[in-house]
């Protein structure tokens, strides 16, 4: 369920949308160098997006540490679910990117959560 709800409907379109905001000639070098982190909204994003992205990242790390301590068969059952969810998410990111690459249009109705420009 989380592969569809969390990845395909929310996270994947965000990653693809933010990746299309990177332009080699105009984007800062560190945005391009740290492209995956930029696309995930871990920096140069709205305050809310950074809080959500960092919270999920830290939360996943804590859950991974807890699951590593579970006995057999519970750890294996959870690991199987995680593999399925991450595979689904990876495929949805790849599919969304390929569709956007072919059509030349970033995902529609997806806010890339970029910070407001200072005037």
CSV table of C-alpha atoms in Angstrom, one decimal:
chain,number,residue,atom,x,y,z
A,1,UNK,CA,0.0,0.0,0.0
A,2,UNK,CA,2.8,2.4,0.9
A,3,UNK,CA,4.5,1.8,-2.4
A,4,UNK,CA,1.4,3.2,-4.2
A,5,UNK,CA,0.2,5.8,-1.7
A,6,UNK,CA,3.5,7.1,-0.6
A,7,UNK,CA,5.8,6.6,-3.6
A,8,UNK,CA,3.7,6.6,-6.7
A,9,UNK,CA,1.1,9.3,-5.7
A,10,UNK,CA,3.3,11.7,-3.8
A,11,UNK,CA,7.1,11.2,-3.6
A,12,UNK,CA,7.8,10.0,-7.2
A,13,UNK,CA,6.0,13.0,-8.9
A,14,UNK,CA,7.9,15.3,-6.5
A,15,UNK,CA,11.3,13.8,-7.3
A,16,UNK,CA,10.6,13.9,-11.1
A,17,UNK,CA,9.3,17.5,-10.9
A,18,UNK,CA,12.3,18.7,-8.9
A,19,UNK,CA,14.7,16.9,-11.2
A,20,UNK,CA,13.3,18.8,-14.1
A,21,UNK,CA,14.1,22.1,-12.4
A,22,UNK,CA,17.9,21.3,-12.6
A,23,UNK,CA,19.4,23.0,-15.6
A,24,UNK,CA,23.1,22.5,-16.1
A,25,UNK,CA,23.7,26.0,-17.4
A,26,UNK,CA,21.7,27.9,-14.8
A,27,UNK,CA,21.5,25.7,-11.7
A,28,UNK,CA,24.1,26.1,-9.0
A,29,UNK,CA,26.9,23.5,-9.2
A,30,UNK,CA,26.1,22.1,-5.7
A,31,UNK,CA,22.5,21.5,-6.8
A,32,UNK,CA,23.7,19.4,-9.7
A,33,UNK,CA,26.4,17.7,-7.7
A,34,UNK,CA,23.9,16.7,-5.0
A,35,UNK,CA,21.1,16.1,-7.5
A,36,UNK,CA,19.4,13.1,-5.8
A,37,UNK,CA,19.3,14.9,-2.4
A,38,UNK,CA,18.0,18.1,-4.1
A,39,UNK,CA,15.3,16.1,-6.0
A,40,UNK,CA,14.2,14.4,-2.7
A,41,UNK,CA,13.7,17.9,-1.2
A,42,UNK,CA,16.4,17.6,1.5
A,43,UNK,CA,17.7,21.1,0.7
A,44,UNK,CA,16.7,24.2,-1.3
A,45,UNK,CA,13.0,23.5,-0.7
A,46,UNK,CA,10.2,25.1,1.2
A,47,UNK,CA,10.4,24.8,5.0
A,48,UNK,CA,7.6,22.3,5.1
A,49,UNK,CA,9.1,20.1,2.4
A,50,UNK,CA,12.4,20.0,4.1
A,51,UNK,CA,10.8,19.1,7.4
A,52,UNK,CA,8.8,16.3,5.8
A,53,UNK,CA,11.8,15.0,3.8
A,54,UNK,CA,14.2,15.0,6.7
A,55,UNK,CA,11.6,13.5,9.1
A,56,UNK,CA,10.8,10.7,6.7
A,57,UNK,CA,14.6,10.0,6.1
A,58,UNK,CA,15.4,10.0,9.8
A,59,UNK,CA,12.3,8.0,10.6
A,60,UNK,CA,13.2,5.3,8.1
A,61,UNK,CA,16.7,5.1,9.5
A,62,UNK,CA,15.2,4.6,13.0
A,63,UNK,CA,12.8,1.9,11.8
A,64,UNK,CA,15.6,0.1,10.0
A,65,UNK,CA,17.7,0.1,13.2
A,66,UNK,CA,14.7,-1.3,15.1
A,67,UNK,CA,13.8,-4.0,12.4
A,68,UNK,CA,17.4,-5.2,12.4
A,69,UNK,CA,16.8,-6.4,16.0
A,70,UNK,CA,13.6,-8.4,15.3
A,71,UNK,CA,13.8,-12.2,15.4
A,72,UNK,CA,13.1,-14.6,12.6
A,73,UNK,CA,10.5,-14.7,10.8
A,74,UNK,CA,9.3,-11.1,11.6
A,75,UNK,CA,12.4,-9.4,10.2
A,76,UNK,CA,12.1,-11.4,7.0
A,77,UNK,CA,8.4,-10.6,6.6
A,78,UNK,CA,9.1,-6.9,7.0
A,79,UNK,CA,12.1,-7.0,4.7
A,80,UNK,CA,9.9,-8.6,2.0
A,81,UNK,CA,7.4,-5.8,2.3
A,82,UNK,CA,10.1,-3.2,2.2
A,83,UNK,CA,11.6,-4.7,-0.9
A,84,UNK,CA,8.3,-4.7,-2.7
A,85,UNK,CA,7.5,-1.1,-1.6
A,86,UNK,CA,10.9,0.2,-2.7
A,87,UNK,CA,10.7,-1.7,-6.0
A,88,UNK,CA,7.3,-0.2,-6.7
A,89,UNK,CA,8.6,3.3,-5.8
A,90,UNK,CA,11.7,2.9,-8.0
A,91,UNK,CA,9.7,1.8,-10.9
A,92,UNK,CA,7.2,4.7,-10.5
A,93,UNK,CA,10.1,7.2,-10.4
A,94,UNK,CA,11.7,5.7,-13.5
A,95,UNK,CA,8.3,5.5,-15.3
A,96,UNK,CA,7.4,9.1,-14.4
A,97,UNK,CA,10.8,10.3,-15.5
A,98,UNK,CA,10.6,8.4,-18.8
A,99,UNK,CA,7.1,9.8,-19.5
A,100,UNK,CA,8.3,13.3,-18.7
A,101,UNK,CA,11.4,12.9,-20.7
A,102,UNK,CA,9.5,11.6,-23.8
A,103,UNK,CA,6.8,14.2,-23.6
A,104,UNK,CA,9.1,17.0,-22.5
A,105,UNK,CA,6.6,18.0,-19.8
A,106,UNK,CA,7.3,17.7,-16.1
A,107,UNK,CA,4.5,16.1,-14.0
A,108,UNK,CA,1.4,18.2,-14.1
A,109,UNK,CA,-0.1,19.6,-10.9
A,110,UNK,CA,3.0,18.8,-8.9
A,111,UNK,CA,4.5,21.6,-6.9
A,112,UNK,CA,8.3,21.2,-6.9
A,113,UNK,CA,8.3,22.9,-3.4
A,114,UNK,CA,11.0,25.4,-4.3
A,115,UNK,CA,11.6,28.2,-1.8
A,116,UNK,CA,10.3,31.7,-2.5
A,117,UNK,CA,12.7,33.9,-4.4
A,118,UNK,CA,14.0,36.9,-2.5
A,119,UNK,CA,13.6,40.2,-4.3
